[in-house]
GROMACS .gro file of C-alpha atoms in nm:
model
  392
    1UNK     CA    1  -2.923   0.701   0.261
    2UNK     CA    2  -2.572   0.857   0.301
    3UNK     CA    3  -2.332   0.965   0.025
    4UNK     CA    4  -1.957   1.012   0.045
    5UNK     CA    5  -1.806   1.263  -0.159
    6UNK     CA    6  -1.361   1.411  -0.184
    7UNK     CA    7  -1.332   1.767  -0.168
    8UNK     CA    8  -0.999   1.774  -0.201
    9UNK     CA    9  -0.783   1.978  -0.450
   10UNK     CA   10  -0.414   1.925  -0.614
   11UNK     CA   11  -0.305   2.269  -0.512
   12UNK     CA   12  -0.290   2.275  -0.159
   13UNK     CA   13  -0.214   1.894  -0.123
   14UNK     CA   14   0.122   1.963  -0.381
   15UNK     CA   15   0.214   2.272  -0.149
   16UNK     CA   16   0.200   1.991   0.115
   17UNK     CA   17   0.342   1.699  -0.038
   18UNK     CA   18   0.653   1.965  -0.172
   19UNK     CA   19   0.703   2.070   0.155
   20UNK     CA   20   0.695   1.768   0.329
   21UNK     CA   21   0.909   1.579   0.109
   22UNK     CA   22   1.196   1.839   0.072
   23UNK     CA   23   1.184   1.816   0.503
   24UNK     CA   24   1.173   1.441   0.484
   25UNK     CA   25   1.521   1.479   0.253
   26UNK     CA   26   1.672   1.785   0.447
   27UNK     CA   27   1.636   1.538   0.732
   28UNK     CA   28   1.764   1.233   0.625
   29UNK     CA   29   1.425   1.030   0.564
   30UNK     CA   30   1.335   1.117   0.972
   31UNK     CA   31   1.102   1.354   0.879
   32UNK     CA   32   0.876   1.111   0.671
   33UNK     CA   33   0.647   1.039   0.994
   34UNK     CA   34   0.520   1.360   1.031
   35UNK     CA   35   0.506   1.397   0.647
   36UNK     CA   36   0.312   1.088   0.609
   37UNK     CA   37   0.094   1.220   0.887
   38UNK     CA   38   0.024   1.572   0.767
   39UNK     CA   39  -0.148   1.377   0.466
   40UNK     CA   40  -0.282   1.170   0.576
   41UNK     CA   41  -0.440   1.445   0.779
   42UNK     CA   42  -0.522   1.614   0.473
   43UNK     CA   43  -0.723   1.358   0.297
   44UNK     CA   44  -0.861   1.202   0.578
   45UNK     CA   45  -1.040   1.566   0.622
   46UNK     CA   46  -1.100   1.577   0.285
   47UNK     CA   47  -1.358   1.249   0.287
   48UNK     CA   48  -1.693   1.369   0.359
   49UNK     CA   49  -2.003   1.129   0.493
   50UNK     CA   50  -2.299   1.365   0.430
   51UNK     CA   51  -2.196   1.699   0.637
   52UNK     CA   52  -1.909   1.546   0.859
   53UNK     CA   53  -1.586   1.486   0.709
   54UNK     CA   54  -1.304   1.198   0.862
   55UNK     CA   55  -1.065   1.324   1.117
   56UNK     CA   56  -0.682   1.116   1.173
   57UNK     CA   57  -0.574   1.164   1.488
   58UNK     CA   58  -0.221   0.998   1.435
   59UNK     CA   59   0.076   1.173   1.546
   60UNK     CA   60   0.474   1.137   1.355
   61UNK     CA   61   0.611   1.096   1.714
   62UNK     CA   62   0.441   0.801   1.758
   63UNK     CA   63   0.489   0.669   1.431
   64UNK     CA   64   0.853   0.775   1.461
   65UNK     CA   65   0.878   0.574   1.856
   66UNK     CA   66   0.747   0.274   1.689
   67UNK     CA   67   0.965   0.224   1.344
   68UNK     CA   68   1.247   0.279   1.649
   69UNK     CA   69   1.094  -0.007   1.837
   70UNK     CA   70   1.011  -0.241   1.535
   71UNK     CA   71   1.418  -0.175   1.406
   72UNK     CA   72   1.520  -0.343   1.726
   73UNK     CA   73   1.286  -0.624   1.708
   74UNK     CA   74   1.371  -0.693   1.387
   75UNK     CA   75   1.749  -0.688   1.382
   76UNK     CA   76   1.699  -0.951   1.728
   77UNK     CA   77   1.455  -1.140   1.492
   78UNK     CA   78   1.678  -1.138   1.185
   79UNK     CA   79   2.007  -1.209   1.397
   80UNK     CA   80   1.823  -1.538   1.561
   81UNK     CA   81   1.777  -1.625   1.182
   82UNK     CA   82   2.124  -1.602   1.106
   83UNK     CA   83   2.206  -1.816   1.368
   84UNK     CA   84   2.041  -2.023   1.286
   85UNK     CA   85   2.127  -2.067   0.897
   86UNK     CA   86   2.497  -2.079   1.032
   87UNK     CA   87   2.452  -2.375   1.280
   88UNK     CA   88   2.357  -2.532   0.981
   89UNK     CA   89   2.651  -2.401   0.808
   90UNK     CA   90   2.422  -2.168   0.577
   91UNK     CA   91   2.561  -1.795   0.578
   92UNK     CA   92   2.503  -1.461   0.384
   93UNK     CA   93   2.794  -1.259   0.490
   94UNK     CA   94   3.122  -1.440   0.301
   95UNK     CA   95   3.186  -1.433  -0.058
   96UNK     CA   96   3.145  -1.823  -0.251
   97UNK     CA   97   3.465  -1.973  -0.330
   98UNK     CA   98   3.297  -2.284  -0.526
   99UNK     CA   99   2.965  -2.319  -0.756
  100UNK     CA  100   2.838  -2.550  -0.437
  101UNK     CA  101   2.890  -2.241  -0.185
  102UNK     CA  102   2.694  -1.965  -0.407
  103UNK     CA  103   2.399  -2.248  -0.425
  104UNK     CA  104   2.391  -2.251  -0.052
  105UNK     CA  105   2.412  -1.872  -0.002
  106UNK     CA  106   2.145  -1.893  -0.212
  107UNK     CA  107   1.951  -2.086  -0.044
  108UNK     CA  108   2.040  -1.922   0.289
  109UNK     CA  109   1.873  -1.608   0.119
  110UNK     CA  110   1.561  -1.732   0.041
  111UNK     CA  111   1.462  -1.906   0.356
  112UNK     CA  112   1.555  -1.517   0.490
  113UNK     CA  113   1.315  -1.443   0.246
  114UNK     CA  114   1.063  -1.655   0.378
  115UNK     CA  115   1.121  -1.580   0.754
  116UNK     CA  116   1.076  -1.228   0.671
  117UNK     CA  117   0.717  -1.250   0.481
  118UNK     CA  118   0.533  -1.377   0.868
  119UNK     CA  119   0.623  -1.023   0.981
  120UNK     CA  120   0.525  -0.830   0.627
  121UNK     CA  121   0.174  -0.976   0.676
  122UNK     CA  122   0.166  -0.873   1.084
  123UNK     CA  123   0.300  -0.528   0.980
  124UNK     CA  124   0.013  -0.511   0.722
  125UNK     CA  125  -0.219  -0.593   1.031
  126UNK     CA  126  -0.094  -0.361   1.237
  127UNK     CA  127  -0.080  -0.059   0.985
  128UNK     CA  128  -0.459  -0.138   0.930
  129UNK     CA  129  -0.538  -0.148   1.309
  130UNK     CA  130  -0.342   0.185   1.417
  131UNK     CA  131  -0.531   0.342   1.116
  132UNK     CA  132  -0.860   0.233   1.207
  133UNK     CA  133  -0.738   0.362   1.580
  134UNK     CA  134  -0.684   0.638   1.497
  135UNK     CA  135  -0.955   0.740   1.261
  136UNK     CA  136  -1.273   0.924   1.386
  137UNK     CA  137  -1.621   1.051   1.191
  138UNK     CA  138  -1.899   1.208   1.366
  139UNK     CA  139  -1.679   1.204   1.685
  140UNK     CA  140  -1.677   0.868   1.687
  141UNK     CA  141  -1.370   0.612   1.656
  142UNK     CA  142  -1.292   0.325   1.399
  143UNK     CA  143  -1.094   0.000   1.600
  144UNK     CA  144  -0.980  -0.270   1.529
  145UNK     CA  145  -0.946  -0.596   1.781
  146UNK     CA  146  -0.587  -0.795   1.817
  147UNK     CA  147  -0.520  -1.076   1.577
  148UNK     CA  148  -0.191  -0.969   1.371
  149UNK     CA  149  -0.039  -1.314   1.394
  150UNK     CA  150  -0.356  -1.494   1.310
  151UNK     CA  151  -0.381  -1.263   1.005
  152UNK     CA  152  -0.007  -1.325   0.896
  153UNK     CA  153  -0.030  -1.702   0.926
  154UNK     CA  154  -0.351  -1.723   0.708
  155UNK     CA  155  -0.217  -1.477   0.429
  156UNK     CA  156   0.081  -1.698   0.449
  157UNK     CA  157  -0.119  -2.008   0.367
  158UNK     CA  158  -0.318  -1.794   0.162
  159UNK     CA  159  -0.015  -1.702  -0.092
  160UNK     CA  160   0.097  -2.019  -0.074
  161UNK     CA  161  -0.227  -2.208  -0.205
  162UNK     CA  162  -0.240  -1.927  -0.457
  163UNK     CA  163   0.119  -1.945  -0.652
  164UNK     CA  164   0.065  -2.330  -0.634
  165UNK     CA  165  -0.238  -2.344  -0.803
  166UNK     CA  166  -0.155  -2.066  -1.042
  167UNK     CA  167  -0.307  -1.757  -0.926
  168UNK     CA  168  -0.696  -1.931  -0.958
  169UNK     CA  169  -0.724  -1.915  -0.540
  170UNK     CA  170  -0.658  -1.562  -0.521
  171UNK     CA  171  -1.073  -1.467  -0.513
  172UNK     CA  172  -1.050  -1.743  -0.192
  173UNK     CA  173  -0.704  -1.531  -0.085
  174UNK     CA  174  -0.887  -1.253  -0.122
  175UNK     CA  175  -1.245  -1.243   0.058
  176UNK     CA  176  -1.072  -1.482   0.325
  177UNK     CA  177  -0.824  -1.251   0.454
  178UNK     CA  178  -1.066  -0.944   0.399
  179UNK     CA  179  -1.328  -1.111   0.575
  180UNK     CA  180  -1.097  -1.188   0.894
  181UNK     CA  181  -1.014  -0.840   0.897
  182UNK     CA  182  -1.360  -0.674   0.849
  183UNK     CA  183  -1.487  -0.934   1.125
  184UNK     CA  184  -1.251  -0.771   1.344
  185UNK     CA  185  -1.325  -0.402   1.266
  186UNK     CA  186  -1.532  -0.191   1.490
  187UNK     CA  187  -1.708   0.170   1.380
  188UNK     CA  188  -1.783   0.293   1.811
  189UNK     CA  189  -1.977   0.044   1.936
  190UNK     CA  190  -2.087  -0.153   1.630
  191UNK     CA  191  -1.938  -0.435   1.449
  192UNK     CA  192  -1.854  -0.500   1.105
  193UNK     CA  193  -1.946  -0.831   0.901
  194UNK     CA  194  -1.833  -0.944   0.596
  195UNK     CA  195  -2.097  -1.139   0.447
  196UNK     CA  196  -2.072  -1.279   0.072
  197UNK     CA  197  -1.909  -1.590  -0.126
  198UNK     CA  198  -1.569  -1.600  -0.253
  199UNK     CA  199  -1.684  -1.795  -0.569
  200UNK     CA  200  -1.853  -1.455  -0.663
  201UNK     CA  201  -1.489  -1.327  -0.715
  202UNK     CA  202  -1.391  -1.488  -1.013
  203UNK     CA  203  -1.578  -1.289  -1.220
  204UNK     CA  204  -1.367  -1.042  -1.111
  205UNK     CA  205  -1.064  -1.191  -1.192
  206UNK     CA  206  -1.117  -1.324  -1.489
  207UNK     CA  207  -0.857  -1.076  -1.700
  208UNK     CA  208  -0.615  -1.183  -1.520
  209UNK     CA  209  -0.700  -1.551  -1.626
  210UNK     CA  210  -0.695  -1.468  -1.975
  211UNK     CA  211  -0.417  -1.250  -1.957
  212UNK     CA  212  -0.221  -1.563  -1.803
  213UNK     CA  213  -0.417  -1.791  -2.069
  214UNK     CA  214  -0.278  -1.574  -2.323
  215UNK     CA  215   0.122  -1.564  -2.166
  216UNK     CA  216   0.041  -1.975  -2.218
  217UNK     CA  217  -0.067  -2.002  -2.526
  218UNK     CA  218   0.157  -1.749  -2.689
  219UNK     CA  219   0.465  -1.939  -2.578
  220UNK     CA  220   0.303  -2.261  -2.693
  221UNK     CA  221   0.283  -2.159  -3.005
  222UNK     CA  222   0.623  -1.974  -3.060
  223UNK     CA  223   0.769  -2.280  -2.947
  224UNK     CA  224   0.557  -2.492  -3.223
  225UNK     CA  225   0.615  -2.232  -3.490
  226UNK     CA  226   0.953  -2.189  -3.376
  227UNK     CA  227   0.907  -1.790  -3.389
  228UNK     CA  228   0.986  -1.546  -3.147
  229UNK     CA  229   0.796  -1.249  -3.340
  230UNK     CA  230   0.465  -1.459  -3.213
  231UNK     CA  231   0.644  -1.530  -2.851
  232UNK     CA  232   0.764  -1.153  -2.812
  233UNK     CA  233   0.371  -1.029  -2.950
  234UNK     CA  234   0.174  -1.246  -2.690
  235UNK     CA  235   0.421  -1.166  -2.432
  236UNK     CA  236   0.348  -0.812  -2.488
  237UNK     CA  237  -0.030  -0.863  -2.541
  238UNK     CA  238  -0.022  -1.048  -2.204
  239UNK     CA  239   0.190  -0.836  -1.963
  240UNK     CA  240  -0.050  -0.515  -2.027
  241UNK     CA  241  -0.325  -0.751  -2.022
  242UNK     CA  242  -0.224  -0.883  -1.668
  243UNK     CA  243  -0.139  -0.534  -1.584
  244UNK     CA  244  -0.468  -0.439  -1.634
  245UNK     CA  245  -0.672  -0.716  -1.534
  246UNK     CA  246  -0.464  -0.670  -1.136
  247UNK     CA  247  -0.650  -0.287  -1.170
  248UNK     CA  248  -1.002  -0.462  -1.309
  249UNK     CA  249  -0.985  -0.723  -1.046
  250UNK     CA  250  -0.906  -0.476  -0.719
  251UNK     CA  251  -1.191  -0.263  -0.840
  252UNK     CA  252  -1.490  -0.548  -0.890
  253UNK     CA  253  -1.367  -0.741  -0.582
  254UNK     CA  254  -1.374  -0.382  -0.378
  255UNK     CA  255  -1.706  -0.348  -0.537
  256UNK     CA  256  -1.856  -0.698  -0.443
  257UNK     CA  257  -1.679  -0.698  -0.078
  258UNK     CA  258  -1.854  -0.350  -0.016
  259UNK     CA  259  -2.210  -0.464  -0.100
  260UNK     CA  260  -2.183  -0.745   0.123
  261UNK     CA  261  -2.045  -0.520   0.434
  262UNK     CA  262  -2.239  -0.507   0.673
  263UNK     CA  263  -2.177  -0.211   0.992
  264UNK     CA  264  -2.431  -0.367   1.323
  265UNK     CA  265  -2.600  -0.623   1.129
  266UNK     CA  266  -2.816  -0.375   0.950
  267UNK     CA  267  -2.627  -0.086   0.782
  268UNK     CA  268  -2.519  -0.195   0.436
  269UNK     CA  269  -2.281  -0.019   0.211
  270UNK     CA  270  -2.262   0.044  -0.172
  271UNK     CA  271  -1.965   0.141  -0.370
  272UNK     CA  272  -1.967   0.161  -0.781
  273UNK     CA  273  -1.606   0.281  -0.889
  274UNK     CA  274  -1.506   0.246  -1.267
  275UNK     CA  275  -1.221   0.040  -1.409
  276UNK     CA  276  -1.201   0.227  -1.708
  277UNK     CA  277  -1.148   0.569  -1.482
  278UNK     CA  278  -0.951   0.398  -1.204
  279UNK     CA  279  -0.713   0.207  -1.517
  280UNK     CA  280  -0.691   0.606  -1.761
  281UNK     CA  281  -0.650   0.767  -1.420
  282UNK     CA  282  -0.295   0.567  -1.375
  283UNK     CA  283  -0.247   0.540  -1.752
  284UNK     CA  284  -0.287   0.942  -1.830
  285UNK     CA  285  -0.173   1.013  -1.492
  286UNK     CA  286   0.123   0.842  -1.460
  287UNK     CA  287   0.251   0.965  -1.818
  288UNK     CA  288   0.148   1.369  -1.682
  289UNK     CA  289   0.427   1.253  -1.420
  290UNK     CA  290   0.689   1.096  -1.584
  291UNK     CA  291   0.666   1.382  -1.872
  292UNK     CA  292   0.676   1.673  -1.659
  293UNK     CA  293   0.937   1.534  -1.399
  294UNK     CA  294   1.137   1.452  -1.763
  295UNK     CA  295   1.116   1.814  -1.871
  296UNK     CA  296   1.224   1.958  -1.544
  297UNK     CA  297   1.536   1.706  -1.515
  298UNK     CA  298   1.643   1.776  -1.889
  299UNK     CA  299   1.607   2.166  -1.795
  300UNK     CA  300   1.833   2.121  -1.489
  301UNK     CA  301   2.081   1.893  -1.741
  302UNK     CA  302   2.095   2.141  -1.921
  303UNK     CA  303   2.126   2.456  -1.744
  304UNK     CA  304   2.396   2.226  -1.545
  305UNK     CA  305   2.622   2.239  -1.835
  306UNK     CA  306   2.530   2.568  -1.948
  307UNK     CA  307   2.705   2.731  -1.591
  308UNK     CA  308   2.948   2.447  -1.517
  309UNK     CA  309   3.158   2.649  -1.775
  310UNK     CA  310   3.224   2.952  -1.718
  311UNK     CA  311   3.226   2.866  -1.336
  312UNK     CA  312   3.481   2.681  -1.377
  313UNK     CA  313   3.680   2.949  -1.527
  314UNK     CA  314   3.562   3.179  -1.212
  315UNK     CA  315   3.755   2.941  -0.951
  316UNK     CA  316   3.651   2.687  -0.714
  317UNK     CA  317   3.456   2.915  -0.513
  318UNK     CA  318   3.220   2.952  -0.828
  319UNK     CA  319   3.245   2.640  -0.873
  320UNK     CA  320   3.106   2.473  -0.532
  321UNK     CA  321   2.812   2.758  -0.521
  322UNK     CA  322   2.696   2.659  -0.873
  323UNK     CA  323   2.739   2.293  -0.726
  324UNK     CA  324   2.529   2.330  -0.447
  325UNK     CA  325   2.195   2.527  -0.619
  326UNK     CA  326   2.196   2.309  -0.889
  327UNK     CA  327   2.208   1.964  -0.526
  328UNK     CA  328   1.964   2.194  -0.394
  329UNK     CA  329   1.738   2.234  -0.799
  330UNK     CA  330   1.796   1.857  -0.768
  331UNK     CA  331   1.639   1.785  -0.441
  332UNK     CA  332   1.345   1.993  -0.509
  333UNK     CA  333   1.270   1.823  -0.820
  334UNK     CA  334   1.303   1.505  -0.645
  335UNK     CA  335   1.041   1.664  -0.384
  336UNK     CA  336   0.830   1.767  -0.687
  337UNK     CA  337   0.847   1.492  -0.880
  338UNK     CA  338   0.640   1.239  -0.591
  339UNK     CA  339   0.433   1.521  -0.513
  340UNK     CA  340   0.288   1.511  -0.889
  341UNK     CA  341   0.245   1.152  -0.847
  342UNK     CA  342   0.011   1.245  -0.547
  343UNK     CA  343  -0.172   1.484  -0.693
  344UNK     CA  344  -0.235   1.305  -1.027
  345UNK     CA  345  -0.245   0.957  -0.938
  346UNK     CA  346  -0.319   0.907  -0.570
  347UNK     CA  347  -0.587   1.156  -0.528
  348UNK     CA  348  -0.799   1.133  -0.836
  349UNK     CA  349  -0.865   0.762  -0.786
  350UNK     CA  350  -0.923   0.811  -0.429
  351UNK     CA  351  -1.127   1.076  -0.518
  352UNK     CA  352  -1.304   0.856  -0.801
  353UNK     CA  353  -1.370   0.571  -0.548
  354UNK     CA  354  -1.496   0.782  -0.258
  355UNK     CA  355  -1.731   0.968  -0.463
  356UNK     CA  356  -1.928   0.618  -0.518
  357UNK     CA  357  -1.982   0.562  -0.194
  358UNK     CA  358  -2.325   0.528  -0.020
  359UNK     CA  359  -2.418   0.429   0.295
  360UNK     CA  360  -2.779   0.268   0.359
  361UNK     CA  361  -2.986   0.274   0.662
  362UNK     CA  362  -2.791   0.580   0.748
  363UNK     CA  363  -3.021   0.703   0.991
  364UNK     CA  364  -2.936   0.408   1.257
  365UNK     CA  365  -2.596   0.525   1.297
  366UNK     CA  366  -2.715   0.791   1.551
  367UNK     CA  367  -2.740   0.478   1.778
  368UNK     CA  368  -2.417   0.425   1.734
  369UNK     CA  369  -2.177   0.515   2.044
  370UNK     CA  370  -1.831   0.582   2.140
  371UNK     CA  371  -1.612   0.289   2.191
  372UNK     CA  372  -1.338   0.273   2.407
  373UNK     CA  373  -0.948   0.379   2.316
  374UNK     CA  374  -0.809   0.061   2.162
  375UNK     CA  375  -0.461  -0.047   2.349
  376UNK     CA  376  -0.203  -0.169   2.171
  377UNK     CA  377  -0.287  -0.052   1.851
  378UNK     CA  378   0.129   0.034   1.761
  379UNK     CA  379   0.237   0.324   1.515
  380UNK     CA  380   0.306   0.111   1.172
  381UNK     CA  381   0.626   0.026   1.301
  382UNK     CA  382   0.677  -0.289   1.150
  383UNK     CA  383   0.508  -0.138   0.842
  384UNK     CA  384   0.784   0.138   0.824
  385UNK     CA  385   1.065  -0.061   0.910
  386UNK     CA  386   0.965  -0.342   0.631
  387UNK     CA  387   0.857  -0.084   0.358
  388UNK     CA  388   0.494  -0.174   0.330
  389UNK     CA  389   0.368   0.153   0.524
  390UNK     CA  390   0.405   0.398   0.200
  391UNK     CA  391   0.038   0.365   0.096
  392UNK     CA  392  -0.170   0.677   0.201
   0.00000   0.00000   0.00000
């Protein structure tokens, strides 16, 4: 038996994040490749299996080459859309004129909308593969094998038998599309398997039932008792409850799909993370955040108006040099202010989940070998370019 175990710390990985986020804005958001990669480096070394810790290869030029490429295919994608919508005399780009015009731009901008979420679900693919490509422990390389578009058109079908039966599909949503992917996921020469049921799942998710239960029955009854006091307290009761119950259920379902993973038909997996650490984690670490990044904005508020005066009274030379430290006090407490998010959200849970981590029948994975470079396993681009490649 095999445990996992962080050994990461804030300090260094705020140095980092700092740094790498006041590059990313010095450079106009084209620095955010190799920033994204130089932590990902970072925690990636950071996860330990037994003695060996995880090693990402990735590299910001190639994630940089392939947001490039995944631009142009998208603006050609998006532009055949348009076309489209105005052959049919549908259009985004003039203002309505008449109540009957805004409906149609309206309707113009969902189906966008809609042609856009195929490629989020291929870019969520693809980030997953290059990952896994690019991923090594023990010298040996995670892959993952082609199937993007299969992926995208299942979520698709997925999401849409979820919202139309109110949210009680998503355990089916959920071990479906994680089982295609784990099916498809290599560690060297070995082959993951998702065994399980998705029926098992709703225990997971039954906060969020309850919390939508609750949503229900509050308006029912404001509407009977004609009183938005008990409409405005349920709605209350049942947002945080939701809130909650989305944390509750990615926890139990990460819990259940882990037992039931299987790595070459006979290395299993256990993971145990909390709900009530994963949910105070972002509670009392979000609030660290927003307080801290509060105090240091007031401060620079503050001291703003404090030396705006008498610069002013120095001249306009006094004036742009007190202008550009306090752009330049701005920027870093910009920088600072997602690097405490890192270190006080991000990390800890990742941390907390890690640490819970066991891997059975350990001792077989010495019979594991080397697998071969996977091709085609792209840089995120479409993740990047869509703005679902932010996660660590």
């Amino acid at each position: 038996m095999l445990d996992a175990h962080y050994a990461g710390d804030r300090g260094p990985l705020f140095k980092l994040a700092v740094v790498t986020a006041m590059l990313t804005i010095v450079t106009l958001g084209i620095y955010r490749f190799w920033a994204k990669t130089r932590i990902r480096k970072y925690i990636w070394s950071s996860v330990n299996g037994g003695q060996d810790a995880f090693e990402y290869t990735g590299t910001g030029i190639e994630k940089f080459l392939g947001f490039l490429m995944a631009i142009v295919i998208l603006a050609i994608y998006l532009g055949i859309v348009q076309m489209i919508l105005f052959y049919f005399g549908l259009t985004l780009f003039t203002a309505p004129e008449t109540p009957q015009q805004a409906l149609t731009q309206m309707f113009a901008f969902y189906i966008t909308v809609l042609a856009v979420l195929p490629l989020i679900f291929f870019a969520q693919y693809r980030a997953r593969r290059y990952k896994m490509a690019r991923t090594r422990w023990r010298g040996v390389r995670f892959g993952m094998e082609k199937g993007a578009w299969g992926y995208a058109l299942r979520a698709l079908g997925h999401w849409i038998a979820t919202l139309a039966t109110f949210g009680i599909l998503l355990p089916w949503q959920t071990f479906r599309l994680e089982k295609y992917m784990t099916d498809r996921t290599w560690y060297g020469d070995a082959q993951f398997r998702q065994d399980g049921k998705w029926t098992a799942l709703f225990g997971a998710a039954r906060h969020i039932y309850l919390a939508m239960a609750t949503l229900l029955a509050g308006g029912l009854a404001g509407i009977v008792a004609q009183s938005d006091v008990v409409a405005a307290l349920a709605g209350v009761v049942g947002v945080i409850w939701f809130m909650v119950g989305i944390v509750s259920y990615r926890v139990n379902a990460f819990r259940y799909l882990t037992a039931y993973k299987i790595l070459d038909g006979r290395i299993g997996f256990a993971a145990q993370p909390e709900t009530v650490n994963v949910v105070s984690t972002l509670i009392l670490g979000g609030l660290m955040v927003m307080l801290i990044s509060a105090l240091v904005f007031a401060g620079l508020s503050a001291a703003w108006f404090v030396v705006m005066t008498p610069a002013a009274l120095m001249g306009e030379g006094a004036v742009f040099v007190a202008g550009l430290v306090a752009a330049v006090l701005y920027v870093l407490a910009l920088a600072m202010s997602g690097s405490l998010a890192l270190v006080w959200v991000i990390q800890p849970v990742i941390g907390h989940v890690v640490g819970t981590v066991t891997v059975h029948n350990s001792d077989a994975l010495g019979e594991i070998r080397q697998r071969a470079h996977d091709s085609g396993a792209d840089a995120e681009g479409f993740a990047d370019a869509l703005d679902v490649g932010g996660a660590i």
